[in-house]
mmCIF file of C-alpha atoms in Angstrom:
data_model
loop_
_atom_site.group_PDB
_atom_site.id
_atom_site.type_symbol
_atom_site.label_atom_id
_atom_site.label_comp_id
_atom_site.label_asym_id
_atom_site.label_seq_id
_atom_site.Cartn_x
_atom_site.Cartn_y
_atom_site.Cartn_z
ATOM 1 C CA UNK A 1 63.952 43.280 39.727
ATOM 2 C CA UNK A 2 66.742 40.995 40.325
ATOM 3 C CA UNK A 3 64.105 37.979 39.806
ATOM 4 C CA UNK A 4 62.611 39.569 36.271
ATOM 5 C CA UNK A 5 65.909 39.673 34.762
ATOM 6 C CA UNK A 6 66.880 35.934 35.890
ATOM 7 C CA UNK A 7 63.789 34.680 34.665
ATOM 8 C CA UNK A 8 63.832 36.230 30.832
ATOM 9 C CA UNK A 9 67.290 34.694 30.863
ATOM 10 C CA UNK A 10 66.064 31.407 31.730
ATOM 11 C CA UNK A 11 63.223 31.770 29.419
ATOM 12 C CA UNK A 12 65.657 32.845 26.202
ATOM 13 C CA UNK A 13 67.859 29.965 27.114
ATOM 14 C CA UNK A 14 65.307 27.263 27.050
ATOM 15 C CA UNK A 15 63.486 28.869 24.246
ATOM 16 C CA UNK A 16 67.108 28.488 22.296
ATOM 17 C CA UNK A 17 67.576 25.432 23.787
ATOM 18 C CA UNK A 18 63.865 24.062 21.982
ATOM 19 C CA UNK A 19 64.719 25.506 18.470
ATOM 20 C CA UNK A 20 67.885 24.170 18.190
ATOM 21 C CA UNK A 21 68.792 22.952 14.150
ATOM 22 C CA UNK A 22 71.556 20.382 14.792
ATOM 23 C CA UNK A 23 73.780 19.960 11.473
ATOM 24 C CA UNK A 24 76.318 16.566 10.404
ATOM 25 C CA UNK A 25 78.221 16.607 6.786
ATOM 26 C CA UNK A 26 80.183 14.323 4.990
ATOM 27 C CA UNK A 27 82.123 14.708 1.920
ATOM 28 C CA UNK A 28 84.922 13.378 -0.263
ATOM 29 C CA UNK A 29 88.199 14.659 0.915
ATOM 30 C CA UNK A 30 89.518 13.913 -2.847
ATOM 31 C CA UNK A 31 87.272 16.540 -4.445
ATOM 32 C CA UNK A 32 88.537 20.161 -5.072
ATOM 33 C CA UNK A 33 85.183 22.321 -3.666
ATOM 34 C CA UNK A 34 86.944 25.257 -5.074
ATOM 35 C CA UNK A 35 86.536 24.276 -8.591
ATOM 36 C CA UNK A 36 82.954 23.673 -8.090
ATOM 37 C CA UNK A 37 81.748 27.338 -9.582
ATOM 38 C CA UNK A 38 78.166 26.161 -11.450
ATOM 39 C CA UNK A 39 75.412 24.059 -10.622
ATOM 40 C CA UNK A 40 71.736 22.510 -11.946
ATOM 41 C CA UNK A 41 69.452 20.861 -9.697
ATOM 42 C CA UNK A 42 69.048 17.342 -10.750
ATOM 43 C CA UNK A 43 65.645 17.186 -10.974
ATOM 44 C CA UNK A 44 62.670 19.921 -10.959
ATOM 45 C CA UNK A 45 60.920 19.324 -8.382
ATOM 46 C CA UNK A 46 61.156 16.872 -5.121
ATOM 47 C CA UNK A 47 60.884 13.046 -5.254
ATOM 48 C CA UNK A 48 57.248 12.262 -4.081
ATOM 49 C CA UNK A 49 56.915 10.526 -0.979
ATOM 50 C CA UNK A 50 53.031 10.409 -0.412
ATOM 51 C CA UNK A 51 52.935 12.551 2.555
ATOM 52 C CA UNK A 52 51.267 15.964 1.796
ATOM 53 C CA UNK A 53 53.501 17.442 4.275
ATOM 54 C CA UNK A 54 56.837 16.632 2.556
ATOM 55 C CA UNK A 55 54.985 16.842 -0.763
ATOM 56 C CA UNK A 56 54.379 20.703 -0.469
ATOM 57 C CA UNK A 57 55.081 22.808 -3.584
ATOM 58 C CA UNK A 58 55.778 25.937 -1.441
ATOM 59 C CA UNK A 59 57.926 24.110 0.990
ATOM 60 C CA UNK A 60 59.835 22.730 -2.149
ATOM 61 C CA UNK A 61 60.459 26.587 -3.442
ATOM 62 C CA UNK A 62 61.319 27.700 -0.447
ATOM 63 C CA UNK A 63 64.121 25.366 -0.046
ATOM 64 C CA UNK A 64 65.394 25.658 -3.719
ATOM 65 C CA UNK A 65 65.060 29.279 -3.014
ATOM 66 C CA UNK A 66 66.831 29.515 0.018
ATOM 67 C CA UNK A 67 69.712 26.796 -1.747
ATOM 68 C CA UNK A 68 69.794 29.001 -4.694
ATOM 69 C CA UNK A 69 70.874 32.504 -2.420
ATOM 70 C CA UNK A 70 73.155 30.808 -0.194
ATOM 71 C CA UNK A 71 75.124 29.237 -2.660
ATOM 72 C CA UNK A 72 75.008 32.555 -5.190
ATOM 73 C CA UNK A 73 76.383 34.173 -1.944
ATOM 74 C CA UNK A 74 79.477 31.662 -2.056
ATOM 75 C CA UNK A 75 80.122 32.239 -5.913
ATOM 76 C CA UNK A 76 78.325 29.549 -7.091
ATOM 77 C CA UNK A 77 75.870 30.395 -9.933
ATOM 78 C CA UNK A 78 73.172 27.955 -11.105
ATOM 79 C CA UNK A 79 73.467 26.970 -14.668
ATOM 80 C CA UNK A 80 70.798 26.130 -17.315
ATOM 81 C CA UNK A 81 72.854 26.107 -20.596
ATOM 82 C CA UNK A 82 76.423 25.069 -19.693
ATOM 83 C CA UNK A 83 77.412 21.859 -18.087
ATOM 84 C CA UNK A 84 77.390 22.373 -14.519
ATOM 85 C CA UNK A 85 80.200 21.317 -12.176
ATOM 86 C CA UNK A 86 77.924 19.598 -9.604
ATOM 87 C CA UNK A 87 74.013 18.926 -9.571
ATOM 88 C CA UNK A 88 71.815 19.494 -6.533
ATOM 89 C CA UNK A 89 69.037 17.147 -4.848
ATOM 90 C CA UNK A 90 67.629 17.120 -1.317
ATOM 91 C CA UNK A 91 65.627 15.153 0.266
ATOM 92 C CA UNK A 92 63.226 16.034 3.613
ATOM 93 C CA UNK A 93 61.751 13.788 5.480
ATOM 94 C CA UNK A 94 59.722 13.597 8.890
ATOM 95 C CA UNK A 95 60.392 11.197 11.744
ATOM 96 C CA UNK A 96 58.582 10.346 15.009
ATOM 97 C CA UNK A 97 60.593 10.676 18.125
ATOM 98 C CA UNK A 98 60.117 10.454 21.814
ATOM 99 C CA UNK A 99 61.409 12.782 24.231
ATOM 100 C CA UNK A 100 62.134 11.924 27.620
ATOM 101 C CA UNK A 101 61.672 14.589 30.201
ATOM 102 C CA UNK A 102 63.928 12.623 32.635
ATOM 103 C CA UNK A 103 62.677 11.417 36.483
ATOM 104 C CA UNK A 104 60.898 13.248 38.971
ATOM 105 C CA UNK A 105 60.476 12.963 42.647
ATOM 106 C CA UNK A 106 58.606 13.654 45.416
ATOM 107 C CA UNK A 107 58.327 13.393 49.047
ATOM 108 C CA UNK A 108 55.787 14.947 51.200
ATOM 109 C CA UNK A 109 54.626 14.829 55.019
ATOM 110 C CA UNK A 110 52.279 16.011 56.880
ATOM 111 C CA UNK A 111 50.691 16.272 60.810
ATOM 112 C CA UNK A 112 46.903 15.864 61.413
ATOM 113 C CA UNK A 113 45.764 18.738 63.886
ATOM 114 C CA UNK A 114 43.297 16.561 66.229
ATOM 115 C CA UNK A 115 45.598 14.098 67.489
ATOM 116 C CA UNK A 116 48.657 11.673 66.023
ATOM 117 C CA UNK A 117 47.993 11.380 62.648
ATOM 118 C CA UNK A 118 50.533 11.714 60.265
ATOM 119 C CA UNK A 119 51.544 10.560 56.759
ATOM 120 C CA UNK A 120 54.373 10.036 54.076
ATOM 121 C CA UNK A 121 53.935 10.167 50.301
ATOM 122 C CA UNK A 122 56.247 9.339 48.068
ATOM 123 C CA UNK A 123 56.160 9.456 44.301
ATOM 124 C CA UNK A 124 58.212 9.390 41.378
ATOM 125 C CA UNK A 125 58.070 9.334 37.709
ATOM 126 C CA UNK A 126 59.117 10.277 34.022
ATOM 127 C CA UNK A 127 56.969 11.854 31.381
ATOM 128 C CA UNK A 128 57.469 10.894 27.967
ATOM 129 C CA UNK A 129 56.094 13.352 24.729
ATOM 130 C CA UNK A 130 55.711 12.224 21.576
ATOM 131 C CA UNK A 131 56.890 14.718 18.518
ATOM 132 C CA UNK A 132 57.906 15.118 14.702
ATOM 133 C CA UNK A 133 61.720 15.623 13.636
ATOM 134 C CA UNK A 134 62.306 17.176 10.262
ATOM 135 C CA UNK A 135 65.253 16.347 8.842
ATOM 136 C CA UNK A 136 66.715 17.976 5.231
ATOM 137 C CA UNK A 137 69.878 16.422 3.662
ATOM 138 C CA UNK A 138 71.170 17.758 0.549
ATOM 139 C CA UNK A 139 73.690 16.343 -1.950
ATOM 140 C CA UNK A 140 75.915 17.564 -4.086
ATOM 141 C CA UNK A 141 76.563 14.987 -6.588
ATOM 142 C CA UNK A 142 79.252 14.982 -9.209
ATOM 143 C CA UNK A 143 77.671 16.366 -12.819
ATOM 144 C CA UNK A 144 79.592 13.905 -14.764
ATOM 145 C CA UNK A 145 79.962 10.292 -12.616
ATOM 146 C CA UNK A 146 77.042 11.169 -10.127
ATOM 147 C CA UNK A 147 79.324 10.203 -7.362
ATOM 148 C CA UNK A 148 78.368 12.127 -4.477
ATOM 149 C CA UNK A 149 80.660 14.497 -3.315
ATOM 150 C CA UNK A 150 79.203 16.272 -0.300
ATOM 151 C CA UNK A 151 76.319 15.854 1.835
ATOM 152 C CA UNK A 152 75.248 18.040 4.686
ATOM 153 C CA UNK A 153 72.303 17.219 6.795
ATOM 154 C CA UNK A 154 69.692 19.184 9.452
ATOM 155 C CA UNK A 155 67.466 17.848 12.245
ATOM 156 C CA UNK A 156 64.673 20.304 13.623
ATOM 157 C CA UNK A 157 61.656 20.063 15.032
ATOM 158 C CA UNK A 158 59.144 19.712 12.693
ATOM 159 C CA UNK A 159 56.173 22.821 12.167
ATOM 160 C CA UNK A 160 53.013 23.391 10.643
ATOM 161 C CA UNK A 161 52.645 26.648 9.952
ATOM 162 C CA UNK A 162 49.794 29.012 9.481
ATOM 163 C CA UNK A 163 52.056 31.614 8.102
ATOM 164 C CA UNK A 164 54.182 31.491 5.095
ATOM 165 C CA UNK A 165 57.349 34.336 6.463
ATOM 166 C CA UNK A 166 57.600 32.018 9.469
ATOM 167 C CA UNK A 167 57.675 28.790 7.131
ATOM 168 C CA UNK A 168 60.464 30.566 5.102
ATOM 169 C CA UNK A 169 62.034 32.292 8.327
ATOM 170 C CA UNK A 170 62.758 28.681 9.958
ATOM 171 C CA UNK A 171 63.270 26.796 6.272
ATOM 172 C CA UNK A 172 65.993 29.715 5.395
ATOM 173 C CA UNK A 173 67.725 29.026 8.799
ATOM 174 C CA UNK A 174 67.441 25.415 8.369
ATOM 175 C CA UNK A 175 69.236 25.687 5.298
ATOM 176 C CA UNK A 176 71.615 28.100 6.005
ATOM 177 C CA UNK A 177 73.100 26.437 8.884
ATOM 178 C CA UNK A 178 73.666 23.287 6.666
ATOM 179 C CA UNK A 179 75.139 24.927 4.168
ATOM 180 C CA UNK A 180 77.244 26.948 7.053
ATOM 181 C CA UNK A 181 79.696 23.533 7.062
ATOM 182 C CA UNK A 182 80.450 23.879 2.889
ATOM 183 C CA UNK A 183 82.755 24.195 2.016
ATOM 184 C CA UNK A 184 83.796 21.645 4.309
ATOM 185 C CA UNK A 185 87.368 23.047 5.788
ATOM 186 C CA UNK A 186 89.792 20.289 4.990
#
């Protein structure tokens, strides 16, 4: 029993490990984020790119969705007929990595049963996988000069997926962890 127990832990933490959303910001320390109370998305819909992936209607909803919560959460209402204090853009985009699953080794021996015979293998060797990053950056640009005044950014692993809660399950968390560092704590 002692075994079952050590091995769902080991399974949970490697299955944490794999879905792990890693975050960065950067902002401009001059800018008041407490002021910033409205907002308007600067454009409608998502910047083409030309890859049907990024270039998802649903994907783009979900986001704006998911932007559009989090920030009403934080007090900050979106705003079609007043001038907004900041405007909101985001861009995703999908990267090939590599991942290295480090060096292995090996070392056998072995004794032949009829007589002297004996051997020695040796091996070694790393195993290198091939996958897609998504990344999502979003900007909060000024309404007035456009200077950007904070941008928070998330690297995942990127998913196709056959069902649309888990798409908006993994886009909300993606989203909400970025948004976890704003505003940034000065």
């Amino acid at each position: 029993m002692r075994y079952g127990w050590l091995a769902i832990l080991l399974a949970a933490l490697i299955a944490a490990g794999c879905s792990g959303i890693t975050v960065s910001q950067d902002y401009d320390p001059a800018t008041n984020f407490s002021s910033m109370q409205t907002f308007r998305w600067e454009s409608e819909t998502q910047e083409k790119t030309g890859d049907p992936r990024i270039d998802n209607p649903l994907r783009d909803t979900r986001i704006r969705s998911a932007l559009e919560r989090l920030l009403a959460q934080r007090r900050i209402t979106g705003s079609v007929s007043e001038a907004p204090a900041f405007l909101v853009r985001y861009q995703y985009a999908i990267r090939q990595k590599l991942e290295s699953s480090g060096t292995s080794s090996g070392i056998g021996f072995g004794m032949g049963s009829y007589g002297r015979h004996g051997g020695i293998a040796i091996g070694t060797g790393s195993q290198v996988r091939e996958y897609e990053e998504g990344s999502l950056t979003i900007d909060f640009v000024d309404a007035t000069s456009r200077a950007l005044l904070w941008r928070g950014t998330g690297t995942h692993r990127f998913k196709e997926y056959g069902n649309p809660e888990k798409a908006a399950r993994d886009i909300n968390a993606l989203v909400e962890k970025i948004l976890s560092q704003f505003p940034p704590r000065q």
